[in-house]
PDB file of C-alpha atoms in Angstrom:
ATOM      1  CA  MET V   8     -60.553 -42.623  64.543  1.00 96.00           C
ATOM      2  CA  VAL V   9     -59.311 -45.688  62.676  1.00 98.00           C
ATOM      3  CA  SER V  10     -55.604 -45.857  61.854  1.00 98.00           C
ATOM      4  CA  VAL V  11     -55.270 -47.760  58.550  1.00 98.00           C
ATOM      5  CA  ILE V  12     -51.820 -49.328  58.206  1.00 98.00           C
ATOM      6  CA  ILE V  13     -50.582 -50.569  54.790  1.00 97.00           C
ATOM      7  CA  PRO V  14     -47.166 -52.230  54.694  1.00 97.00           C
ATOM      8  CA  VAL V  15     -45.620 -52.341  51.181  1.00 96.00           C
ATOM      9  CA  TYR V  16     -42.568 -53.616  49.330  1.00 96.00           C
ATOM     10  CA  ASN V  17     -42.198 -53.083  45.553  1.00 94.00           C
ATOM     11  CA  ARG V  18     -45.976 -53.194  44.810  1.00 93.00           C
ATOM     12  CA  LYS V  19     -46.412 -49.646  43.562  1.00 88.00           C
ATOM     13  CA  ASP V  20     -49.265 -50.359  41.188  1.00 87.00           C
ATOM     14  CA  LEU V  21     -51.092 -52.695  43.641  1.00 93.00           C
ATOM     15  CA  LEU V  22     -50.611 -50.212  46.443  1.00 93.00           C
ATOM     16  CA  PHE V  23     -52.295 -47.553  44.350  1.00 90.00           C
ATOM     17  CA  GLN V  24     -55.327 -49.839  44.072  1.00 92.00           C
ATOM     18  CA  ALA V  25     -55.332 -50.616  47.821  1.00 95.00           C
ATOM     19  CA  VAL V  26     -55.151 -46.937  48.753  1.00 93.00           C
ATOM     20  CA  SER V  27     -58.016 -46.208  46.337  1.00 93.00           C
ATOM     21  CA  SER V  28     -60.135 -48.724  48.203  1.00 96.00           C
ATOM     22  CA  VAL V  29     -59.313 -46.969  51.540  1.00 96.00           C
ATOM     23  CA  THR V  30     -60.147 -43.439  50.272  1.00 92.00           C
ATOM     24  CA  ALA V  31     -63.434 -44.805  48.900  1.00 94.00           C
ATOM     25  CA  GLN V  32     -64.575 -45.879  52.397  1.00 96.00           C
ATOM     26  CA  THR V  33     -68.025 -44.565  53.542  1.00 97.00           C
ATOM     27  CA  TYR V  34     -66.456 -44.224  56.996  1.00 97.00           C
ATOM     28  CA  ARG V  35     -64.356 -41.053  56.797  1.00 94.00           C
ATOM     29  CA  ASN V  36     -62.813 -40.746  60.296  1.00 95.00           C
ATOM     30  CA  PHE V  37     -59.517 -42.432  59.486  1.00 96.00           C
ATOM     31  CA  GLU V  38     -55.830 -41.783  59.022  1.00 95.00           C
ATOM     32  CA  LEU V  39     -53.816 -43.530  56.456  1.00 95.00           C
ATOM     33  CA  ILE V  40     -50.216 -44.721  57.214  1.00 95.00           C
ATOM     34  CA  ILE V  41     -48.194 -46.316  54.436  1.00 95.00           C
ATOM     35  CA  VAL V  42     -45.000 -48.078  55.644  1.00 96.00           C
ATOM     36  CA  ASP V  43     -42.494 -48.800  52.858  1.00 96.00           C
ATOM     37  CA  ASP V  44     -40.078 -51.633  53.624  1.00 97.00           C
ATOM     38  CA  GLY V  45     -37.330 -50.092  51.536  1.00 95.00           C
ATOM     39  CA  SER V  46     -39.004 -50.476  48.125  1.00 94.00           C
ATOM     40  CA  THR V  47     -36.777 -50.048  45.074  1.00 93.00           C
ATOM     41  CA  ASP V  48     -39.510 -49.398  42.489  1.00 89.00           C
ATOM     42  CA  GLY V  49     -39.593 -45.678  42.757  1.00 84.00           C
ATOM     43  CA  LEU V  50     -42.489 -45.504  45.368  1.00 86.00           C
ATOM     44  CA  ARG V  51     -40.623 -43.171  47.645  1.00 85.00           C
ATOM     45  CA  GLY V  52     -40.004 -40.604  44.945  1.00 80.00           C
ATOM     46  CA  ILE V  53     -43.751 -40.608  43.993  1.00 80.00           C
ATOM     47  CA  LEU V  54     -45.033 -40.213  47.546  1.00 78.00           C
ATOM     48  CA  GLU V  55     -42.454 -37.760  48.688  1.00 75.00           C
ATOM     49  CA  HIS V  56     -42.421 -36.013  45.332  1.00 62.00           C
ATOM     50  CA  ALA V  57     -38.649 -36.355  45.409  1.00 42.00           C
ATOM     51  CA  ASP V  58     -38.033 -37.498  41.792  1.00 42.00           C
ATOM     52  CA  ALA V  59     -40.305 -35.087  39.785  1.00 41.00           C
ATOM     53  CA  GLY V  60     -39.305 -34.551  36.238  1.00 43.00           C
ATOM     54  CA  ALA V  61     -39.604 -37.883  34.500  1.00 46.00           C
ATOM     55  CA  ALA V  62     -42.800 -38.117  32.445  1.00 46.00           C
ATOM     56  CA  GLU V  63     -43.720 -41.450  33.999  1.00 55.00           C
ATOM     57  CA  THR V  64     -43.223 -40.103  37.529  1.00 61.00           C
ATOM     58  CA  GLU V  65     -45.248 -36.982  36.768  1.00 69.00           C
ATOM     59  CA  ALA V  66     -48.104 -39.104  35.417  1.00 73.00           C
ATOM     60  CA  GLU V  67     -48.023 -41.366  38.519  1.00 72.00           C
ATOM     61  CA  LEU V  68     -47.944 -38.220  40.810  1.00 71.00           C
ATOM     62  CA  GLN V  69     -51.039 -36.974  39.068  1.00 72.00           C
ATOM     63  CA  ALA V  70     -52.749 -40.322  39.505  1.00 72.00           C
ATOM     64  CA  TRP V  71     -51.989 -40.267  43.209  1.00 72.00           C
ATOM     65  CA  GLU V  72     -53.304 -36.707  43.541  1.00 71.00           C
ATOM     66  CA  ASN V  73     -56.580 -37.905  41.927  1.00 71.00           C
ATOM     67  CA  VAL V  74     -56.926 -40.800  44.364  1.00 72.00           C
ATOM     68  CA  LEU V  75     -56.117 -38.925  47.619  1.00 70.00           C
ATOM     69  CA  PRO V  76     -58.744 -36.400  48.678  1.00 62.00           C
ATOM     70  CA  LYS V  77     -57.792 -32.769  48.101  1.00 61.00           C
ATOM     71  CA  GLY V  78     -55.240 -31.741  50.713  1.00 59.00           C
ATOM     72  CA  PHE V  79     -55.149 -35.231  52.192  1.00 60.00           C
ATOM     73  CA  LYS V  80     -51.543 -35.989  51.190  1.00 59.00           C
ATOM     74  CA  LYS V  81     -50.227 -32.934  53.043  1.00 58.00           C
ATOM     75  CA  SER V  82     -52.498 -33.295  56.108  1.00 65.00           C
ATOM     76  CA  GLU V  83     -52.064 -35.123  59.415  1.00 74.00           C
ATOM     77  CA  GLN V  84     -54.443 -37.841  57.988  1.00 86.00           C
ATOM     78  CA  PHE V  85     -51.670 -39.228  55.731  1.00 88.00           C
ATOM     79  CA  GLN V  86     -48.211 -40.481  56.623  1.00 90.00           C
ATOM     80  CA  TYR V  87     -45.670 -42.129  54.408  1.00 90.00           C
ATOM     81  CA  LEU V  88     -42.909 -43.864  56.377  1.00 93.00           C
ATOM     82  CA  SER V  89     -39.924 -45.503  54.688  1.00 93.00           C
ATOM     83  CA  ILE V  90     -37.608 -47.895  56.623  1.00 96.00           C
ATOM     84  CA  PRO V  91     -34.515 -49.878  55.540  1.00 96.00           C
ATOM     85  CA  HIS V  92     -35.666 -53.230  53.905  1.00 96.00           C
ATOM     86  CA  SER V  93     -36.129 -55.904  56.554  1.00 96.00           C
ATOM     87  CA  GLY V  94     -38.383 -58.501  54.952  1.00 95.00           C
ATOM     88  CA  PHE V  95     -40.249 -59.027  58.198  1.00 96.00           C
ATOM     89  CA  PRO V  96     -43.836 -57.909  57.892  1.00 96.00           C
ATOM     90  CA  GLY V  97     -44.273 -57.669  61.693  1.00 97.00           C
ATOM     91  CA  LYS V  98     -41.586 -55.030  61.849  1.00 98.00           C
ATOM     92  CA  VAL V  99     -43.145 -53.077  59.027  1.00 98.00           C
ATOM     93  CA  ARG V 100     -46.715 -53.210  60.603  1.00 98.00           C
ATOM     94  CA  ASN V 101     -45.328 -52.292  63.997  1.00 98.00           C
ATOM     95  CA  THR V 102     -43.714 -49.241  62.493  1.00 98.00           C
ATOM     96  CA  GLY V 103     -47.157 -48.158  61.494  1.00 98.00           C
ATOM     97  CA  ILE V 104     -48.687 -48.950  64.874  1.00 98.00           C
ATOM     98  CA  ARG V 105     -46.045 -46.851  66.511  1.00 98.00           C
ATOM     99  CA  ALA V 106     -47.062 -43.851  64.391  1.00 96.00           C
ATOM    100  CA  ALA V 107     -50.820 -44.442  64.730  1.00 97.00           C
ATOM    101  CA  THR V 108     -52.993 -42.034  66.709  1.00 96.00           C
ATOM    102  CA  GLY V 109     -56.367 -43.732  66.322  1.00 97.00           C
ATOM    103  CA  SER V 110     -58.244 -45.685  68.992  1.00 98.00           C
ATOM    104  CA  LEU V 111     -58.781 -48.393  66.360  1.00 98.00           C
ATOM    105  CA  ILE V 112     -56.339 -50.091  64.096  1.00 98.00           C
ATOM    106  CA  ALA V 113     -57.036 -51.651  60.707  1.00 98.00           C
ATOM    107  CA  PHE V 114     -54.413 -53.404  58.501  1.00 98.00           C
ATOM    108  CA  LEU V 115     -54.575 -53.728  54.744  1.00 98.00           C
ATOM    109  CA  ASP V 116     -51.878 -55.619  52.827  1.00 97.00           C
ATOM    110  CA  SER V 117     -50.736 -53.739  49.748  1.00 96.00           C
ATOM    111  CA  ASP V 118     -52.089 -56.388  47.355  1.00 95.00           C
ATOM    112  CA  ASP V 119     -55.561 -56.499  48.935  1.00 96.00           C
ATOM    113  CA  LEU V 120     -58.689 -54.398  48.658  1.00 97.00           C
ATOM    114  CA  TRP V 121     -61.584 -53.262  50.816  1.00 98.00           C
ATOM    115  CA  CYS V 122     -65.236 -52.864  49.868  1.00 97.00           C
ATOM    116  CA  PRO V 123     -66.458 -49.278  50.488  1.00 97.00           C
ATOM    117  CA  GLU V 124     -68.521 -50.100  53.611  1.00 98.00           C
ATOM    118  CA  LYS V 125     -65.977 -52.276  55.432  1.00 98.00           C
ATOM    119  CA  LEU V 126     -64.781 -49.813  58.069  1.00 98.00           C
ATOM    120  CA  GLU V 127     -68.246 -48.419  58.663  1.00 98.00           C
ATOM    121  CA  ARG V 128     -69.676 -51.879  59.353  1.00 98.00           C
ATOM    122  CA  GLN V 129     -66.820 -52.771  61.632  1.00 98.00           C
ATOM    123  CA  VAL V 130     -66.782 -49.598  63.756  1.00 98.00           C
ATOM    124  CA  SER V 131     -70.518 -50.012  64.197  1.00 98.00           C
ATOM    125  CA  ARG V 132     -70.129 -53.559  65.423  1.00 98.00           C
ATOM    126  CA  LEU V 133     -67.316 -52.533  67.818  1.00 98.00           C
ATOM    127  CA  GLU V 134     -69.473 -49.771  69.195  1.00 97.00           C
ATOM    128  CA  LYS V 135     -72.415 -52.097  69.771  1.00 97.00           C
ATOM    129  CA  HIS V 136     -70.249 -54.796  71.385  1.00 96.00           C
ATOM    130  CA  PRO V 137     -67.610 -53.143  73.660  1.00 95.00           C
ATOM    131  CA  GLU V 138     -66.617 -56.551  75.076  1.00 94.00           C
ATOM    132  CA  ILE V 139     -65.178 -57.531  71.675  1.00 96.00           C
ATOM    133  CA  PRO V 140     -61.637 -56.163  70.863  1.00 97.00           C
ATOM    134  CA  LEU V 141     -61.577 -57.254  67.196  1.00 98.00           C
ATOM    135  CA  VAL V 142     -63.942 -57.658  64.280  1.00 98.00           C
ATOM    136  CA  HIS V 143     -62.928 -59.401  61.071  1.00 98.00           C
ATOM    137  CA  THR V 144     -64.799 -59.994  57.843  1.00 97.00           C
ATOM    138  CA  ARG V 145     -65.415 -62.621  55.198  1.00 95.00           C
ATOM    139  CA  GLU V 146     -62.914 -62.454  52.269  1.00 94.00           C
ATOM    140  CA  ILE V 147     -63.229 -62.955  48.551  1.00 91.00           C
ATOM    141  CA  TRP V 148     -60.189 -64.897  47.479  1.00 81.00           C
ATOM    142  CA  LYS V 149     -58.820 -63.895  44.089  1.00 83.00           C
ATOM    143  CA  ARG V 150     -56.011 -65.720  42.137  1.00 80.00           C
ATOM    144  CA  GLY V 151     -55.500 -63.557  39.131  1.00 74.00           C
ATOM    145  CA  GLU V 152     -58.953 -63.045  37.662  1.00 74.00           C
ATOM    146  CA  LYS V 153     -60.307 -66.301  39.090  1.00 82.00           C
ATOM    147  CA  THR V 154     -62.312 -66.359  42.340  1.00 78.00           C
ATOM    148  CA  VAL V 155     -61.193 -69.264  44.543  1.00 77.00           C
ATOM    149  CA  SER V 156     -63.940 -71.286  46.230  1.00 65.00           C
ATOM    150  CA  GLN V 157     -63.983 -71.301  50.059  1.00 68.00           C
ATOM    151  CA  LYS V 158     -66.464 -74.172  50.453  1.00 68.00           C
ATOM    152  CA  SER V 159     -63.825 -76.386  52.113  1.00 70.00           C
ATOM    153  CA  GLN V 160     -63.063 -73.697  54.737  1.00 70.00           C
ATOM    154  CA  LYS V 161     -65.077 -74.960  57.718  1.00 72.00           C
ATOM    155  CA  HIS V 162     -64.032 -73.374  61.060  1.00 75.00           C
ATOM    156  CA  LEU V 163     -65.427 -71.236  63.773  1.00 79.00           C
ATOM    157  CA  ARG V 164     -65.053 -67.502  62.971  1.00 91.00           C
ATOM    158  CA  GLU V 165     -66.828 -65.709  65.793  1.00 93.00           C
ATOM    159  CA  GLY V 166     -66.802 -65.976  69.581  1.00 95.00           C
ATOM    160  CA  ASN V 167     -64.169 -68.168  71.268  1.00 94.00           C
ATOM    161  CA  ILE V 168     -62.191 -69.260  68.109  1.00 96.00           C
ATOM    162  CA  PHE V 169     -58.874 -70.215  69.811  1.00 96.00           C
ATOM    163  CA  ALA V 170     -59.182 -73.971  69.112  1.00 95.00           C
ATOM    164  CA  ASP V 171     -59.649 -73.367  65.323  1.00 95.00           C
ATOM    165  CA  SER V 172     -56.975 -70.583  65.397  1.00 96.00           C
ATOM    166  CA  LEU V 173     -54.426 -73.199  66.534  1.00 96.00           C
ATOM    167  CA  LYS V 174     -54.802 -75.219  63.296  1.00 95.00           C
ATOM    168  CA  LYS V 175     -53.957 -72.337  60.939  1.00 93.00           C
ATOM    169  CA  CYS V 176     -54.371 -68.637  60.512  1.00 93.00           C
ATOM    170  CA  ILE V 177     -58.130 -68.066  60.179  1.00 94.00           C
ATOM    171  CA  ILE V 178     -58.083 -64.311  60.577  1.00 96.00           C
ATOM    172  CA  GLY V 179     -56.769 -62.401  57.511  1.00 95.00           C
ATOM    173  CA  PRO V 180     -54.822 -59.312  58.445  1.00 97.00           C
ATOM    174  CA  SER V 181     -56.592 -57.239  55.814  1.00 97.00           C
ATOM    175  CA  THR V 182     -60.007 -58.119  57.325  1.00 97.00           C
ATOM    176  CA  VAL V 183     -59.264 -56.848  60.806  1.00 98.00           C
ATOM    177  CA  CYS V 184     -60.355 -53.724  62.682  1.00 98.00           C
ATOM    178  CA  MET V 185     -59.394 -53.848  66.357  1.00 98.00           C
ATOM    179  CA  LYS V 186     -58.962 -51.792  69.417  1.00 98.00           C
ATOM    180  CA  ARG V 187     -55.527 -50.226  69.925  1.00 98.00           C
ATOM    181  CA  SER V 188     -55.788 -50.647  73.716  1.00 97.00           C
ATOM    182  CA  PHE V 189     -56.158 -54.417  73.425  1.00 97.00           C
ATOM    183  CA  LEU V 190     -53.338 -54.689  70.976  1.00 97.00           C
ATOM    184  CA  ASP V 191     -51.091 -52.776  73.443  1.00 98.00           C
ATOM    185  CA  LYS V 192     -52.204 -55.176  76.139  1.00 96.00           C
ATOM    186  CA  ILE V 193     -51.308 -58.476  74.367  1.00 95.00           C
ATOM    187  CA  GLY V 194     -48.314 -57.062  72.475  1.00 97.00           C
ATOM    188  CA  TRP V 195     -47.740 -56.247  68.885  1.00 98.00           C
ATOM    189  CA  PHE V 196     -46.543 -58.417  65.978  1.00 98.00           C
ATOM    190  CA  ARG V 197     -43.388 -60.395  66.384  1.00 97.00           C
ATOM    191  CA  GLU V 198     -40.580 -58.785  64.304  1.00 96.00           C
ATOM    192  CA  ASP V 199     -38.370 -61.904  63.994  1.00 95.00           C
ATOM    193  CA  LEU V 200     -40.897 -64.178  62.162  1.00 94.00           C
ATOM    194  CA  GLU V 201     -40.680 -63.811  58.440  1.00 94.00           C
ATOM    195  CA  VAL V 202     -43.903 -65.753  57.985  1.00 95.00           C
ATOM    196  CA  ALA V 203     -46.913 -66.605  60.286  1.00 95.00           C
ATOM    197  CA  GLU V 204     -46.405 -63.533  62.428  1.00 97.00           C
ATOM    198  CA  ASP V 205     -50.153 -62.979  62.076  1.00 97.00           C
ATOM    199  CA  TYR V 206     -50.884 -66.504  63.176  1.00 97.00           C
ATOM    200  CA  GLU V 207     -48.822 -66.033  66.328  1.00 97.00           C
ATOM    201  CA  LEU V 208     -50.487 -62.670  67.213  1.00 98.00           C
ATOM    202  CA  TRP V 209     -53.994 -64.041  66.695  1.00 97.00           C
ATOM    203  CA  LEU V 210     -53.194 -66.987  69.030  1.00 96.00           C
ATOM    204  CA  ARG V 211     -52.328 -64.496  71.752  1.00 96.00           C
ATOM    205  CA  LEU V 212     -55.501 -62.507  71.138  1.00 96.00           C
ATOM    206  CA  THR V 213     -57.960 -65.422  70.796  1.00 95.00           C
ATOM    207  CA  SER V 214     -56.625 -67.048  73.956  1.00 94.00           C
ATOM    208  CA  ARG V 215     -57.593 -63.902  75.857  1.00 93.00           C
ATOM    209  CA  SER V 216     -60.849 -62.827  74.190  1.00 93.00           C
ATOM    210  CA  PRO V 217     -63.654 -63.751  71.860  1.00 95.00           C
ATOM    211  CA  VAL V 218     -63.780 -61.948  68.549  1.00 97.00           C
ATOM    212  CA  GLY V 219     -66.562 -60.591  66.316  1.00 98.00           C
ATOM    213  CA  TYR V 220     -67.135 -61.470  62.647  1.00 97.00           C
ATOM    214  CA  ILE V 221     -69.167 -59.947  59.800  1.00 97.00           C
ATOM    215  CA  ASP V 222     -70.231 -62.728  57.491  1.00 95.00           C
ATOM    216  CA  GLU V 223     -70.011 -60.633  54.325  1.00 94.00           C
ATOM    217  CA  PRO V 224     -67.204 -60.442  51.802  1.00 94.00           C
ATOM    218  CA  LEU V 225     -65.949 -56.973  52.636  1.00 97.00           C
ATOM    219  CA  THR V 226     -62.295 -57.736  51.861  1.00 97.00           C
ATOM    220  CA  VAL V 227     -60.705 -58.911  48.615  1.00 96.00           C
ATOM    221  CA  LYS V 228     -57.583 -61.122  49.088  1.00 95.00           C
ATOM    222  CA  ARG V 229     -55.475 -61.251  45.988  1.00 91.00           C
ATOM    223  CA  ALA V 230     -52.733 -63.588  44.826  1.00 85.00           C
ATOM    224  CA  GLY V 231     -51.255 -64.695  41.531  1.00 69.00           C
ATOM    225  CA  HIS V 232     -50.501 -61.121  40.601  1.00 60.00           C
ATOM    226  CA  GLY V 233     -46.856 -61.705  39.705  1.00 58.00           C
ATOM    227  CA  LYS V 234     -45.475 -60.264  42.967  1.00 57.00           C
ATOM    228  CA  GLN V 235     -43.885 -62.763  45.290  1.00 56.00           C
ATOM    229  CA  GLN V 236     -45.775 -63.225  48.631  1.00 55.00           C
ATOM    230  CA  LEU V 237     -43.843 -64.267  51.658  1.00 55.00           C
ATOM    231  CA  SER V 238     -46.175 -67.153  52.311  1.00 52.00           C
ATOM    232  CA  GLU V 239     -45.225 -68.532  48.911  1.00 59.00           C
ATOM    233  CA  LYS V 240     -41.460 -68.031  49.306  1.00 62.00           C
ATOM    234  CA  TYR V 241     -40.768 -71.294  51.236  1.00 58.00           C
ATOM    235  CA  GLY V 242     -43.429 -73.501  49.591  1.00 61.00           C
ATOM    236  CA  GLN V 243     -44.827 -74.437  53.005  1.00 74.00           C
ATOM    237  CA  ILE V 244     -45.080 -72.322  56.164  1.00 91.00           C
ATOM    238  CA  GLU V 245     -45.967 -74.882  58.834  1.00 94.00           C
ATOM    239  CA  ILE V 246     -42.561 -74.685  60.489  1.00 95.00           C
ATOM    240  CA  PHE V 247     -43.161 -70.965  61.115  1.00 96.00           C
ATOM    241  CA  ARG V 248     -46.473 -71.761  62.768  1.00 97.00           C
ATOM    242  CA  ILE V 249     -44.806 -74.485  64.947  1.00 97.00           C
ATOM    243  CA  LEU V 250     -42.029 -72.094  66.043  1.00 96.00           C
ATOM    244  CA  GLY V 251     -44.492 -69.285  66.871  1.00 96.00           C
ATOM    245  CA  LEU V 252     -46.761 -71.639  68.900  1.00 97.00           C
ATOM    246  CA  MET V 253     -43.777 -73.430  70.502  1.00 97.00           C
ATOM    247  CA  GLU V 254     -42.334 -70.177  71.828  1.00 96.00           C
ATOM    248  CA  LEU V 255     -45.681 -69.056  73.219  1.00 96.00           C
ATOM    249  CA  VAL V 256     -45.890 -72.366  75.120  1.00 95.00           C
ATOM    250  CA  GLU V 257     -42.321 -72.093  76.122  1.00 94.00           C
ATOM    251  CA  ALA V 258     -42.847 -68.566  77.418  1.00 93.00           C
ATOM    252  CA  GLY V 259     -45.872 -69.678  79.448  1.00 91.00           C
ATOM    253  CA  TRP V 260     -48.249 -67.395  77.575  1.00 93.00           C
ATOM    254  CA  PHE V 261     -51.186 -69.779  78.034  1.00 90.00           C
ATOM    255  CA  SER V 262     -50.327 -70.389  81.696  1.00 83.00           C
ATOM    256  CA  ALA V 263     -50.284 -66.727  82.520  1.00 73.00           C
ATOM    257  CA  ASP V 264     -54.106 -66.578  82.453  1.00 69.00           C
ATOM    258  CA  ALA V 265     -55.411 -68.248  85.628  1.00 55.00           C
ATOM    259  CA  SER V 266     -58.972 -68.507  84.338  1.00 58.00           C
ATOM    260  CA  ALA V 267     -60.666 -71.686  83.102  1.00 52.00           C
ATOM    261  CA  LEU V 268     -60.291 -70.307  79.565  1.00 64.00           C
ATOM    262  CA  GLY V 269     -56.515 -69.957  80.111  1.00 66.00           C
ATOM    263  CA  SER V 270     -56.119 -73.490  81.435  1.00 76.00           C
ATOM    264  CA  ALA V 271     -58.129 -74.913  78.568  1.00 88.00           C
ATOM    265  CA  CYS V 272     -56.072 -72.862  76.031  1.00 92.00           C
ATOM    266  CA  ARG V 273     -52.837 -74.152  77.481  1.00 91.00           C
ATOM    267  CA  ASP V 274     -53.933 -77.831  77.197  1.00 92.00           C
ATOM    268  CA  MET V 275     -55.175 -77.323  73.630  1.00 95.00           C
ATOM    269  CA  ALA V 276     -52.013 -75.463  72.732  1.00 96.00           C
ATOM    270  CA  GLU V 277     -49.745 -78.266  73.933  1.00 95.00           C
ATOM    271  CA  ARG V 278     -51.766 -80.951  72.220  1.00 96.00           C
ATOM    272  CA  GLU V 279     -51.761 -79.057  68.891  1.00 97.00           C
ATOM    273  CA  LEU V 280     -48.016 -78.350  69.190  1.00 97.00           C
ATOM    274  CA  GLN V 281     -47.359 -82.116  69.702  1.00 97.00           C
ATOM    275  CA  ARG V 282     -49.462 -82.929  66.666  1.00 97.00           C
ATOM    276  CA  LYS V 283     -47.877 -80.356  64.391  1.00 97.00           C
ATOM    277  CA  THR V 284     -44.424 -81.313  65.536  1.00 97.00           C
ATOM    278  CA  ALA V 285     -44.997 -85.011  64.946  1.00 97.00           C
ATOM    279  CA  ILE V 286     -46.309 -84.398  61.437  1.00 97.00           C
ATOM    280  CA  TYR V 287     -43.513 -82.065  60.523  1.00 97.00           C
ATOM    281  CA  ALA V 288     -40.847 -84.255  61.966  1.00 97.00           C
ATOM    282  CA  ALA V 289     -42.108 -87.270  60.060  1.00 97.00           C
ATOM    283  CA  GLY V 290     -42.002 -85.216  56.832  1.00 96.00           C
ATOM    284  CA  ALA V 291     -38.548 -84.116  57.505  1.00 96.00           C
ATOM    285  CA  ARG V 292     -37.281 -87.601  58.063  1.00 96.00           C
ATOM    286  CA  LYS V 293     -38.922 -88.688  54.880  1.00 96.00           C
ATOM    287  CA  ARG V 294     -36.944 -86.014  53.042  1.00 95.00           C
ATOM    288  CA  GLY V 295     -33.613 -86.960  54.730  1.00 96.00           C
ATOM    289  CA  ARG V 296     -33.562 -84.131  57.324  1.00 95.00           C
ATOM    290  CA  GLU V 297     -33.101 -86.328  60.417  1.00 97.00           C
ATOM    291  CA  GLU V 298     -31.140 -83.736  62.336  1.00 96.00           C
ATOM    292  CA  GLU V 299     -33.871 -81.100  61.965  1.00 95.00           C
ATOM    293  CA  ALA V 300     -36.515 -83.574  63.078  1.00 97.00           C
ATOM    294  CA  GLU V 301     -34.545 -84.573  66.153  1.00 97.00           C
ATOM    295  CA  GLN V 302     -33.732 -80.985  67.140  1.00 96.00           C
ATOM    296  CA  LEU V 303     -37.445 -80.013  67.014  1.00 96.00           C
ATOM    297  CA  GLU V 304     -38.477 -83.098  68.964  1.00 97.00           C
ATOM    298  CA  ARG V 305     -35.819 -82.464  71.670  1.00 97.00           C
ATOM    299  CA  ARG V 306     -36.970 -78.916  72.039  1.00 96.00           C
ATOM    300  CA  LEU V 307     -40.574 -79.926  72.332  1.00 97.00           C
ATOM    301  CA  ALA V 308     -39.737 -82.588  74.992  1.00 96.00           C
ATOM    302  CA  LYS V 309     -37.793 -80.065  77.080  1.00 95.00           C
ATOM    303  CA  ILE V 310     -40.688 -77.558  76.962  1.00 94.00           C
ATOM    304  CA  LEU V 311     -43.329 -80.140  77.957  1.00 92.00           C
ATOM    305  CA  SER V 312     -41.258 -81.811  80.613  1.00 88.00           C
TER     306      SER V 312
END
């Protein structure tokens, strides 16, 4: 069984579309877990049927009943979990993982969509290649109604992709289907990173194992829909990648694997951390943030000493 985990915060309408793309999957052996990070847009009332009475709510309830298969909402295949607002996507996803019962885990952000055959294709690939813990897919990038070209995106997507994963996040969370056992082995999402928590997790995973890839656009990644995305909140997110990578190096994650792969990953991680820190510190100084640059450089020097 695949446990499908959808984190959501104040995206009621987009969530409806995301869930529709899940219930339209050709692969039917799944459970759906929606984790609400304290939304204030009435989502809880709709999914728990707590605020029935208002015409708008009743209409939305009926729409949900039409999307979810008959009896699905009240079955063990569907869970709606609401937590106090945290703003940390890792904490929200981990809440879903904790409740999941499937041997496979798939994530879908509430503003993204799946093509109908996504899960079927991924489960088949994982069954044929038991040595691979994760399969991801190509994405269609949408900004509003416009499709964004990916011609400039040149990186390795299958096999040992750690070197390319260091540069930036090259595995979209909504594209992933992975083995729960391997996720338990390497650890779940960090709950104290507001951004780049996925980048940090994929570094841990790709330093331990190759991954699989389906070179077909089975996931639709959407932006420009009027709902703020955490990656857009700060303008740039490189500092979050630096901190995630820095703390992995500091904790000796890449040194814990005594294999040749582990040794190579450690060297690559240290070189990339030095490169990222130098670029970021130079930019901070240019903008008058000398103290921030010096603190980052001192921390790096201590780690690598």
